[in-house]
Amino acid sequence: MIQIVNLKKSFGGKEVLRGISLEVPDGATTVVIGPSGCGKTVLLKHIVGLMRPDEGKVIIDELEISSLYGASLFKIRECISVVFQSSALLDSLTVGNNITLGLREHTKLREPELNEIINEKLEMVKLEGTAELMPAELSGGMKKRVAIARAIATNPKYILYDEPTTGLDPVTANKIDELICALQKKLKITAIVVTHDLISAYKIGDKVAMLREGEIIFEGTPEEIRNCEEQKVKEFVRGRIYE
Ligand SMILES: Nc1ncnc2c1ncn2[C@@H]1O[C@H](COP(=O)(O)OP(=O)(O)OP(=O)(O)O)[C@@H](O)[C@H]1O
Ligand SMILES: [Mg+2]
């Protein structure tokens, strides 16, 4: 399980995370919503150990990742995959080689086994037959799918998505949401999704937490946040839906 305890982080005197505590239940999808600039990506970076907190801690499977360095940090990171906001594919590598990048570095798998993994993961994200394409030949939605295929290639226990539907048209965004749900059901991965897309949050979240000005101001089910009467929560939820 992932537990975030009283996490604080400032940049140049500006407090971005002001004491965040959140429990992420195993086998479910937890969505963290909040306006642009509220600290969602900063929070994700702390969870994977790419940023260090000023105070507080992140505990993953009873290990405090925020105090690990070197080999022990890499070891725990192996069970976590991140789908970055930009997809972060390497332009000079084919789709297939992007998917197996991590495996080539960290395992001794041979070409036939790697090819099998590429085909299996591409099938899961419904992109069969694209292994030889270059990222420049893909649409935004396809890139996102390849990034997801790469994330699941290492059979992670946890997968973190940063704005998986941002910048996509509503139909494509819906398909990515469906893919996230389908993978969660099939692979039983624990997922954290940070997004400002409420429609997506309602669809994929088992649990929703709302971040505002560096604090969690709501935690509950999608149904509960929709009916929440708290002014700050209402502003965001209604504002997004009716604008
Ligand atoms: N490495 C950094 N150095 C200094 N400031 C940073 C750094 N990373 C993030 N920040 C600041 O922290 C704040 C939160 O940034 P963050 O990227 O987490 O927002 P966000 O909620 O992910 O926004 P968006 O929805 O637009 O992606 C911003 O004010 C940003 O300028
Ligand atoms: Mg962000």
PDB file of C-alpha atoms and ligand atoms in Angstrom:
ATOM      1  CA  MET A   1       0.000   0.000   0.000  1.00  0.00           C
ATOM      2  CA  ILE A   2       1.065   3.586  -0.606  1.00  0.00           C
ATOM      3  CA  GLN A   3       0.740   5.981   2.309  1.00  0.00           C
ATOM      4  CA  ILE A   4       1.521   9.661   2.168  1.00  0.00           C
ATOM      5  CA  VAL A   5       2.035  11.242   5.558  1.00  0.00           C
ATOM      6  CA  ASN A   6       2.117  14.978   6.217  1.00  0.00           C
ATOM      7  CA  LEU A   7       4.096  15.726   3.059  1.00  0.00           C
ATOM      8  CA  LYS A   8       5.467  19.260   2.792  1.00  0.00           C
ATOM      9  CA  LYS A   9       7.436  20.833  -0.045  1.00  0.00           C
ATOM     10  CA  SER A  10       8.389  24.417  -0.836  1.00  0.00           C
ATOM     11  CA  PHE A  11      10.261  25.906  -3.782  1.00  0.00           C
ATOM     12  CA  GLY A  12      12.069  29.177  -3.136  1.00  0.00           C
ATOM     13  CA  GLY A  13       9.890  29.987  -0.138  1.00  0.00           C
ATOM     14  CA  LYS A  14       6.663  29.090  -1.965  1.00  0.00           C
ATOM     15  CA  GLU A  15       4.783  26.311  -0.209  1.00  0.00           C
ATOM     16  CA  VAL A  16       3.499  23.879  -2.839  1.00  0.00           C
ATOM     17  CA  LEU A  17       2.565  20.898  -0.655  1.00  0.00           C
ATOM     18  CA  ARG A  18       1.369  21.956   2.797  1.00  0.00           C
ATOM     19  CA  GLY A  19       1.060  18.739   4.750  1.00  0.00           C
ATOM     20  CA  ILE A  20      -0.579  16.151   2.535  1.00  0.00           C
ATOM     21  CA  SER A  21      -1.760  12.857   3.984  1.00  0.00           C
ATOM     22  CA  LEU A  22      -3.389  10.245   1.786  1.00  0.00           C
ATOM     23  CA  GLU A  23      -3.851   6.494   1.826  1.00  0.00           C
ATOM     24  CA  VAL A  24      -3.949   4.751  -1.537  1.00  0.00           C
ATOM     25  CA  PRO A  25      -5.845   1.469  -1.254  1.00  0.00           C
ATOM     26  CA  ASP A  26      -4.377  -1.551  -3.051  1.00  0.00           C
ATOM     27  CA  GLY A  27      -6.049  -2.910  -6.162  1.00  0.00           C
ATOM     28  CA  ALA A  28      -8.090   0.229  -6.776  1.00  0.00           C
ATOM     29  CA  THR A  29      -7.773   3.510  -8.679  1.00  0.00           C
ATOM     30  CA  THR A  30      -7.295   6.646  -6.633  1.00  0.00           C
ATOM     31  CA  VAL A  31      -7.756   9.893  -8.531  1.00  0.00           C
ATOM     32  CA  VAL A  32      -6.207  13.137  -7.304  1.00  0.00           C
ATOM     33  CA  ILE A  33      -7.957  16.122  -8.840  1.00  0.00           C
ATOM     34  CA  GLY A  34      -7.245  19.790  -8.532  1.00  0.00           C
ATOM     35  CA  PRO A  35      -6.677  22.933 -10.565  1.00  0.00           C
ATOM     36  CA  SER A  36      -3.588  23.569 -12.660  1.00  0.00           C
ATOM     37  CA  GLY A  37      -0.560  24.414 -10.563  1.00  0.00           C
ATOM     38  CA  CYS A  38      -1.923  23.006  -7.291  1.00  0.00           C
ATOM     39  CA  GLY A  39       0.932  20.508  -6.945  1.00  0.00           C
ATOM     40  CA  LYS A  40      -0.333  17.290  -8.554  1.00  0.00           C
ATOM     41  CA  THR A  41       2.807  16.530 -10.540  1.00  0.00           C
ATOM     42  CA  VAL A  42       4.993  17.508  -7.577  1.00  0.00           C
ATOM     43  CA  LEU A  43       3.033  15.010  -5.466  1.00  0.00           C
ATOM     44  CA  LEU A  44       3.560  12.234  -8.053  1.00  0.00           C
ATOM     45  CA  LYS A  45       7.269  12.951  -8.188  1.00  0.00           C
ATOM     46  CA  HIS A  46       7.487  12.492  -4.426  1.00  0.00           C
ATOM     47  CA  ILE A  47       5.688   9.154  -4.647  1.00  0.00           C
ATOM     48  CA  VAL A  48       8.295   7.749  -7.057  1.00  0.00           C
ATOM     49  CA  GLY A  49      11.213   9.303  -5.215  1.00  0.00           C
ATOM     50  CA  LEU A  50      12.090  11.816  -7.953  1.00  0.00           C
ATOM     51  CA  MET A  51      11.636  14.625  -5.426  1.00  0.00           C
ATOM     52  CA  ARG A  52      12.450  14.695  -1.707  1.00  0.00           C
ATOM     53  CA  PRO A  53      10.041  16.144   0.832  1.00  0.00           C
ATOM     54  CA  ASP A  54      10.985  18.974   3.191  1.00  0.00           C
ATOM     55  CA  GLU A  55       8.884  17.236   5.823  1.00  0.00           C
ATOM     56  CA  GLY A  56       6.719  14.121   6.020  1.00  0.00           C
ATOM     57  CA  LYS A  57       7.105  10.831   4.207  1.00  0.00           C
ATOM     58  CA  VAL A  58       5.922   8.486   1.496  1.00  0.00           C
ATOM     59  CA  ILE A  59       5.635   4.841   2.534  1.00  0.00           C
ATOM     60  CA  ILE A  60       5.374   2.102  -0.083  1.00  0.00           C
ATOM     61  CA  ASP A  61       4.869  -1.448   1.126  1.00  0.00           C
ATOM     62  CA  GLU A  62       6.111  -0.399   4.548  1.00  0.00           C
ATOM     63  CA  LEU A  63       9.311   1.125   3.162  1.00  0.00           C
ATOM     64  CA  GLU A  64       9.832   4.851   3.495  1.00  0.00           C
ATOM     65  CA  ILE A  65      10.764   5.707  -0.101  1.00  0.00           C
ATOM     66  CA  SER A  66      11.389   9.333   0.787  1.00  0.00           C
ATOM     67  CA  SER A  67      14.443   8.305   2.815  1.00  0.00           C
ATOM     68  CA  LEU A  68      15.866   5.700   0.404  1.00  0.00           C
ATOM     69  CA  TYR A  69      18.824   6.268  -1.887  1.00  0.00           C
ATOM     70  CA  GLY A  70      20.786   4.295  -4.484  1.00  0.00           C
ATOM     71  CA  ALA A  71      20.123   0.603  -4.918  1.00  0.00           C
ATOM     72  CA  SER A  72      17.292   0.362  -2.396  1.00  0.00           C
ATOM     73  CA  LEU A  73      15.480   3.257  -4.073  1.00  0.00           C
ATOM     74  CA  PHE A  74      15.874   1.620  -7.499  1.00  0.00           C
ATOM     75  CA  LYS A  75      14.609  -1.670  -6.126  1.00  0.00           C
ATOM     76  CA  ILE A  76      11.334  -0.219  -4.861  1.00  0.00           C
ATOM     77  CA  ARG A  77      10.974   1.887  -8.020  1.00  0.00           C
ATOM     78  CA  GLU A  78      10.964  -1.295 -10.089  1.00  0.00           C
ATOM     79  CA  CYS A  79       7.438  -2.048  -8.903  1.00  0.00           C
ATOM     80  CA  ILE A  80       6.171   1.427  -9.913  1.00  0.00           C
ATOM     81  CA  SER A  81       5.545   2.707 -13.438  1.00  0.00           C
ATOM     82  CA  VAL A  82       4.732   6.259 -14.416  1.00  0.00           C
ATOM     83  CA  VAL A  83       2.821   7.439 -17.471  1.00  0.00           C
ATOM     84  CA  PHE A  84       4.054  11.018 -17.825  1.00  0.00           C
ATOM     85  CA  GLN A  85       1.890  13.935 -18.921  1.00  0.00           C
ATOM     86  CA  SER A  86       3.906  14.270 -22.144  1.00  0.00           C
ATOM     87  CA  SER A  87       3.963  10.490 -22.837  1.00  0.00           C
ATOM     88  CA  ALA A  88       7.780  10.855 -22.845  1.00  0.00           C
ATOM     89  CA  LEU A  89       8.479   8.443 -25.710  1.00  0.00           C
ATOM     90  CA  LEU A  90      11.961   8.478 -27.198  1.00  0.00           C
ATOM     91  CA  ASP A  91      11.611   9.852 -30.732  1.00  0.00           C
ATOM     92  CA  SER A  92      14.562   7.898 -32.111  1.00  0.00           C
ATOM     93  CA  LEU A  93      13.219   4.485 -31.058  1.00  0.00           C
ATOM     94  CA  THR A  94      10.435   2.405 -32.606  1.00  0.00           C
ATOM     95  CA  VAL A  95       7.241   1.810 -30.645  1.00  0.00           C
ATOM     96  CA  GLY A  96       8.471  -1.693 -29.778  1.00  0.00           C
ATOM     97  CA  ASN A  97      11.830  -0.489 -28.502  1.00  0.00           C
ATOM     98  CA  ASN A  98      10.161   2.232 -26.462  1.00  0.00           C
ATOM     99  CA  ILE A  99       8.019  -0.418 -24.783  1.00  0.00           C
ATOM    100  CA  THR A 100      10.965  -2.658 -23.889  1.00  0.00           C
ATOM    101  CA  LEU A 101      13.367   0.130 -22.925  1.00  0.00           C
ATOM    102  CA  GLY A 102      13.176  -0.621 -19.197  1.00  0.00           C
ATOM    103  CA  LEU A 103      13.305  -4.369 -19.721  1.00  0.00           C
ATOM    104  CA  ARG A 104      16.431  -4.137 -21.875  1.00  0.00           C
ATOM    105  CA  GLU A 105      18.139  -2.154 -19.121  1.00  0.00           C
ATOM    106  CA  HIS A 106      17.071  -4.171 -16.114  1.00  0.00           C
ATOM    107  CA  THR A 107      16.602  -7.755 -17.324  1.00  0.00           C
ATOM    108  CA  LYS A 108      18.422 -10.295 -19.439  1.00  0.00           C
ATOM    109  CA  LEU A 109      15.428 -11.111 -21.623  1.00  0.00           C
ATOM    110  CA  ARG A 110      16.289 -12.087 -25.213  1.00  0.00           C
ATOM    111  CA  GLU A 111      14.779 -10.788 -28.458  1.00  0.00           C
ATOM    112  CA  PRO A 112      12.080 -13.486 -28.879  1.00  0.00           C
ATOM    113  CA  GLU A 113      10.859 -12.927 -25.307  1.00  0.00           C
ATOM    114  CA  LEU A 114      10.984  -9.156 -25.720  1.00  0.00           C
ATOM    115  CA  ASN A 115       9.017  -9.401 -28.962  1.00  0.00           C
ATOM    116  CA  GLU A 116       6.412 -11.512 -27.234  1.00  0.00           C
ATOM    117  CA  ILE A 117       6.047  -8.871 -24.513  1.00  0.00           C
ATOM    118  CA  ILE A 118       5.776  -6.096 -27.139  1.00  0.00           C
ATOM    119  CA  ASN A 119       2.998  -7.932 -28.968  1.00  0.00           C
ATOM    120  CA  GLU A 120       1.158  -8.837 -25.785  1.00  0.00           C
ATOM    121  CA  LYS A 121       1.242  -5.287 -24.391  1.00  0.00           C
ATOM    122  CA  LEU A 122       0.323  -3.700 -27.729  1.00  0.00           C
ATOM    123  CA  GLU A 123      -2.680  -5.997 -27.888  1.00  0.00           C
ATOM    124  CA  MET A 124      -3.712  -4.913 -24.389  1.00  0.00           C
ATOM    125  CA  VAL A 125      -3.697  -1.248 -25.432  1.00  0.00           C
ATOM    126  CA  LYS A 126      -5.345  -2.093 -28.776  1.00  0.00           C
ATOM    127  CA  LEU A 127      -2.422  -1.077 -30.986  1.00  0.00           C
ATOM    128  CA  GLU A 128      -1.591  -4.386 -32.606  1.00  0.00           C
ATOM    129  CA  GLY A 129       0.841  -4.232 -35.515  1.00  0.00           C
ATOM    130  CA  THR A 130       2.427  -0.875 -34.637  1.00  0.00           C
ATOM    131  CA  ALA A 131       5.711  -2.146 -33.132  1.00  0.00           C
ATOM    132  CA  GLU A 132       7.817  -0.908 -36.050  1.00  0.00           C
ATOM    133  CA  LEU A 133       6.327   2.598 -36.240  1.00  0.00           C
ATOM    134  CA  MET A 134       8.208   5.652 -34.994  1.00  0.00           C
ATOM    135  CA  PRO A 135       6.622   7.991 -32.393  1.00  0.00           C
ATOM    136  CA  ALA A 136       6.394  10.779 -35.016  1.00  0.00           C
ATOM    137  CA  GLU A 137       3.957   8.601 -36.974  1.00  0.00           C
ATOM    138  CA  LEU A 138       1.527   8.345 -34.027  1.00  0.00           C
ATOM    139  CA  SER A 139      -1.396  10.544 -32.967  1.00  0.00           C
ATOM    140  CA  GLY A 140      -1.542  11.943 -29.419  1.00  0.00           C
ATOM    141  CA  GLY A 141      -3.950   9.218 -28.316  1.00  0.00           C
ATOM    142  CA  MET A 142      -1.751   6.489 -29.808  1.00  0.00           C
ATOM    143  CA  LYS A 143       1.325   7.910 -28.057  1.00  0.00           C
ATOM    144  CA  LYS A 144      -0.555   7.761 -24.783  1.00  0.00           C
ATOM    145  CA  ARG A 145      -1.398   4.103 -25.443  1.00  0.00           C
ATOM    146  CA  VAL A 146       2.247   3.291 -26.192  1.00  0.00           C
ATOM    147  CA  ALA A 147       3.270   5.062 -22.969  1.00  0.00           C
ATOM    148  CA  ILE A 148       0.750   2.885 -21.116  1.00  0.00           C
ATOM    149  CA  ALA A 149       2.039  -0.259 -22.870  1.00  0.00           C
ATOM    150  CA  ARG A 150       5.556   0.672 -21.774  1.00  0.00           C
ATOM    151  CA  ALA A 151       4.334   1.240 -18.218  1.00  0.00           C
ATOM    152  CA  ILE A 152       2.752  -2.212 -17.961  1.00  0.00           C
ATOM    153  CA  ALA A 153       5.645  -4.009 -19.723  1.00  0.00           C
ATOM    154  CA  THR A 154       7.503  -4.404 -16.439  1.00  0.00           C
ATOM    155  CA  ASN A 155       4.447  -5.889 -14.661  1.00  0.00           C
ATOM    156  CA  PRO A 156       4.366  -3.155 -12.026  1.00  0.00           C
ATOM    157  CA  LYS A 157       2.402  -3.349  -8.815  1.00  0.00           C
ATOM    158  CA  TYR A 158       1.684   0.374  -8.978  1.00  0.00           C
ATOM    159  CA  ILE A 159       1.046   2.637 -11.942  1.00  0.00           C
ATOM    160  CA  LEU A 160       0.883   6.403 -11.732  1.00  0.00           C
ATOM    161  CA  TYR A 161      -0.726   8.432 -14.504  1.00  0.00           C
ATOM    162  CA  ASP A 162      -0.099  12.159 -14.861  1.00  0.00           C
ATOM    163  CA  GLU A 163      -2.985  13.790 -16.759  1.00  0.00           C
ATOM    164  CA  PRO A 164      -3.622  10.793 -19.029  1.00  0.00           C
ATOM    165  CA  THR A 165      -6.491  12.471 -20.906  1.00  0.00           C
ATOM    166  CA  THR A 166      -5.288  16.082 -21.089  1.00  0.00           C
ATOM    167  CA  GLY A 167      -4.941  17.397 -24.627  1.00  0.00           C
ATOM    168  CA  LEU A 168      -7.006  14.600 -26.183  1.00  0.00           C
ATOM    169  CA  ASP A 169     -10.388  15.009 -27.858  1.00  0.00           C
ATOM    170  CA  PRO A 170     -13.371  13.740 -25.771  1.00  0.00           C
ATOM    171  CA  VAL A 171     -13.778  10.501 -27.740  1.00  0.00           C
ATOM    172  CA  THR A 172     -10.092   9.602 -27.477  1.00  0.00           C
ATOM    173  CA  ALA A 173     -10.033  10.684 -23.816  1.00  0.00           C
ATOM    174  CA  ASN A 174     -12.955   8.351 -23.156  1.00  0.00           C
ATOM    175  CA  LYS A 175     -11.097   5.483 -24.784  1.00  0.00           C
ATOM    176  CA  ILE A 176      -8.041   6.112 -22.602  1.00  0.00           C
ATOM    177  CA  ASP A 177     -10.309   6.119 -19.525  1.00  0.00           C
ATOM    178  CA  GLU A 178     -11.782   2.807 -20.629  1.00  0.00           C
ATOM    179  CA  LEU A 179      -8.305   1.412 -21.149  1.00  0.00           C
ATOM    180  CA  ILE A 180      -7.197   2.491 -17.663  1.00  0.00           C
ATOM    181  CA  CYS A 181     -10.296   0.813 -16.168  1.00  0.00           C
ATOM    182  CA  ALA A 182      -9.841  -2.353 -18.232  1.00  0.00           C
ATOM    183  CA  LEU A 183      -6.174  -2.705 -17.271  1.00  0.00           C
ATOM    184  CA  GLN A 184      -6.990  -2.111 -13.638  1.00  0.00           C
ATOM    185  CA  LYS A 185      -9.609  -4.893 -13.708  1.00  0.00           C
ATOM    186  CA  LYS A 186      -7.463  -7.297 -15.682  1.00  0.00           C
ATOM    187  CA  LEU A 187      -4.088  -6.753 -14.030  1.00  0.00           C
ATOM    188  CA  LYS A 188      -5.297  -5.650 -10.560  1.00  0.00           C
ATOM    189  CA  ILE A 189      -2.741  -2.856 -10.565  1.00  0.00           C
ATOM    190  CA  THR A 190      -3.023  -0.162  -7.919  1.00  0.00           C
ATOM    191  CA  ALA A 191      -3.342   3.102  -9.814  1.00  0.00           C
ATOM    192  CA  ILE A 192      -2.993   6.754  -8.939  1.00  0.00           C
ATOM    193  CA  VAL A 193      -4.268   9.160 -11.553  1.00  0.00           C
ATOM    194  CA  VAL A 194      -3.671  12.896 -11.226  1.00  0.00           C
ATOM    195  CA  THR A 195      -5.881  14.989 -13.446  1.00  0.00           C
ATOM    196  CA  HIS A 196      -7.987  18.098 -13.709  1.00  0.00           C
ATOM    197  CA  ASP A 197     -10.444  16.185 -15.898  1.00  0.00           C
ATOM    198  CA  LEU A 198     -13.453  15.611 -13.656  1.00  0.00           C
ATOM    199  CA  ILE A 199     -15.406  13.558 -16.167  1.00  0.00           C
ATOM    200  CA  SER A 200     -12.494  11.177 -16.287  1.00  0.00           C
ATOM    201  CA  ALA A 201     -12.162  11.188 -12.468  1.00  0.00           C
ATOM    202  CA  TYR A 202     -15.798  10.151 -12.044  1.00  0.00           C
ATOM    203  CA  LYS A 203     -15.427   7.370 -14.554  1.00  0.00           C
ATOM    204  CA  ILE A 204     -12.225   5.756 -13.398  1.00  0.00           C
ATOM    205  CA  GLY A 205     -11.911   6.633  -9.708  1.00  0.00           C
ATOM    206  CA  ASP A 206     -12.758   4.223  -6.911  1.00  0.00           C
ATOM    207  CA  LYS A 207     -11.559   6.955  -4.608  1.00  0.00           C
ATOM    208  CA  VAL A 208     -11.201  10.674  -5.323  1.00  0.00           C
ATOM    209  CA  ALA A 209      -9.057  13.149  -3.409  1.00  0.00           C
ATOM    210  CA  MET A 210      -9.110  16.857  -4.168  1.00  0.00           C
ATOM    211  CA  LEU A 211      -5.967  18.948  -3.866  1.00  0.00           C
ATOM    212  CA  ARG A 212      -6.218  22.709  -3.504  1.00  0.00           C
ATOM    213  CA  GLU A 213      -3.468  25.155  -2.669  1.00  0.00           C
ATOM    214  CA  GLY A 214      -1.272  22.310  -1.465  1.00  0.00           C
ATOM    215  CA  GLU A 215      -3.811  20.647   0.815  1.00  0.00           C
ATOM    216  CA  ILE A 216      -6.210  17.746   0.451  1.00  0.00           C
ATOM    217  CA  ILE A 217      -9.620  19.331   0.954  1.00  0.00           C
ATOM    218  CA  PHE A 218     -11.769  16.318   0.076  1.00  0.00           C
ATOM    219  CA  GLU A 219     -11.512  12.529   0.110  1.00  0.00           C
ATOM    220  CA  GLY A 220     -14.309  10.179  -0.836  1.00  0.00           C
ATOM    221  CA  THR A 221     -16.089   8.398  -3.665  1.00  0.00           C
ATOM    222  CA  PRO A 222     -16.959  10.057  -7.010  1.00  0.00           C
ATOM    223  CA  GLU A 223     -20.594  10.084  -5.855  1.00  0.00           C
ATOM    224  CA  GLU A 224     -19.660  11.864  -2.626  1.00  0.00           C
ATOM    225  CA  ILE A 225     -17.623  14.588  -4.313  1.00  0.00           C
ATOM    226  CA  ARG A 226     -20.459  15.280  -6.732  1.00  0.00           C
ATOM    227  CA  ASN A 227     -22.805  15.864  -3.806  1.00  0.00           C
ATOM    228  CA  CYS A 228     -20.306  17.639  -1.563  1.00  0.00           C
ATOM    229  CA  GLU A 229     -21.614  20.947  -0.191  1.00  0.00           C
ATOM    230  CA  GLU A 230     -18.196  22.282   0.861  1.00  0.00           C
ATOM    231  CA  GLN A 231     -17.805  25.625  -0.952  1.00  0.00           C
ATOM    232  CA  LYS A 232     -14.269  25.134  -2.318  1.00  0.00           C
ATOM    233  CA  VAL A 233     -15.060  21.641  -3.580  1.00  0.00           C
ATOM    234  CA  LYS A 234     -18.327  22.786  -5.129  1.00  0.00           C
ATOM    235  CA  GLU A 235     -16.642  25.650  -6.968  1.00  0.00           C
ATOM    236  CA  PHE A 236     -14.222  23.291  -8.681  1.00  0.00           C
ATOM    237  CA  VAL A 237     -16.691  20.503  -9.362  1.00  0.00           C
ATOM    238  CA  ARG A 238     -19.532  22.693 -10.645  1.00  0.00           C
ATOM    239  CA  GLY A 239     -17.179  25.118 -12.396  1.00  0.00           C
ATOM    240  CA  ARG A 240     -15.691  22.361 -14.460  1.00  0.00           C
ATOM    241  CA  ILE A 241     -18.968  20.758 -15.353  1.00  0.00           C
ATOM    242  CA  TYR A 242     -21.023  23.786 -16.298  1.00  0.00           C
ATOM    243  CA  GLU A 243     -18.389  26.034 -17.844  1.00  0.00           C
TER     244      GLU A 243
HETATM  245  N1  LIG B   1      11.279  21.831  -9.826  1.00  0.00           N
HETATM  246  C1  LIG B   1      10.571  22.891  -9.468  1.00  0.00           C
HETATM  247  N2  LIG B   1      11.155  24.033  -9.060  1.00  0.00           N
HETATM  248  C2  LIG B   1      10.445  25.103  -8.673  1.00  0.00           C
HETATM  249  N3  LIG B   1       9.088  25.141  -8.655  1.00  0.00           N
HETATM  250  C3  LIG B   1       8.441  24.043  -9.041  1.00  0.00           C
HETATM  251  C4  LIG B   1       9.130  22.855  -9.476  1.00  0.00           C
HETATM  252  N4  LIG B   1       8.204  21.920  -9.806  1.00  0.00           N
HETATM  253  C5  LIG B   1       7.008  22.497  -9.607  1.00  0.00           C
HETATM  254  N5  LIG B   1       7.141  23.759  -9.144  1.00  0.00           N
HETATM  255  C6  LIG B   1       6.021  24.662  -8.791  1.00  0.00           C
HETATM  256  O1  LIG B   1       5.099  23.955  -8.006  1.00  0.00           O
HETATM  257  C7  LIG B   1       3.753  24.325  -8.316  1.00  0.00           C
HETATM  258  C8  LIG B   1       2.928  23.080  -8.619  1.00  0.00           C
HETATM  259  O2  LIG B   1       3.392  22.515  -9.836  1.00  0.00           O
HETATM  260  P1  LIG B   1       2.797  21.171 -10.434  1.00  0.00           P
HETATM  261  O3  LIG B   1       3.535  20.904 -11.675  1.00  0.00           O
HETATM  262  O4  LIG B   1       2.792  20.110  -9.396  1.00  0.00           O
HETATM  263  O5  LIG B   1       1.281  21.578 -10.748  1.00  0.00           O
HETATM  264  P2  LIG B   1       0.118  20.658 -11.328  1.00  0.00           P
HETATM  265  O6  LIG B   1      -0.954  20.598 -10.315  1.00  0.00           O
HETATM  266  O7  LIG B   1       0.697  19.374 -11.790  1.00  0.00           O
HETATM  267  O8  LIG B   1      -0.386  21.517 -12.582  1.00  0.00           O
HETATM  268  P3  LIG B   1      -0.937  21.043 -14.031  1.00  0.00           P
HETATM  269  O9  LIG B   1      -2.368  20.614 -13.799  1.00  0.00           O
HETATM  270  O10 LIG B   1      -0.876  22.287 -14.847  1.00  0.00           O
HETATM  271  O11 LIG B   1      -0.047  19.956 -14.530  1.00  0.00           O
HETATM  272  C9  LIG B   1       3.852  25.307  -9.465  1.00  0.00           C
HETATM  273  O12 LIG B   1       3.724  26.603  -8.931  1.00  0.00           O
HETATM  274  C10 LIG B   1       5.238  25.106 -10.013  1.00  0.00           C
HETATM  275  O13 LIG B   1       5.756  26.291 -10.536  1.00  0.00           O
HETATM  276 MG    MG B   2       0.998  18.497 -13.696  1.00  0.00          MG
END
